[in-house]
Phi, psi and omega in degrees: 000140181209176177295150179302145179278342187054042180211200179235153173238122180273127181235138180216164176271172184280359183231153176266126177229136170288152184303319179296322179293320178300311181293317179301317180294317178296317178296317180298323180296329178269005184056037179272121187280000182297144180268137175262122180253124180268128178237100184295343183277349182274134181280172178255102186053041177089349181260143175273119182252126184251327190222248190257020184299330184263008178275158182294154177279177185294339181260009182291149172277119181262114179290155182268356185262126176284152182302315181295325177293319178297316178300317180301323181284347180278351183281000000 
């Protein structure tokens, strides 16, 4: 414990997932039959994202737990 940094800490997982893949995986883990439809023409909060813009920066803390492993432990 320490004094607040008054800043942000970037945290990411050890794997790259597209948002649709992330949601599809989460729904499947819950045995949720809903279909995830990917629409490449829709922006991300109004911005057109093409590549690696939403990936963590070089100073991010990379967690060691994969999303699927975390989901398995939630059961």
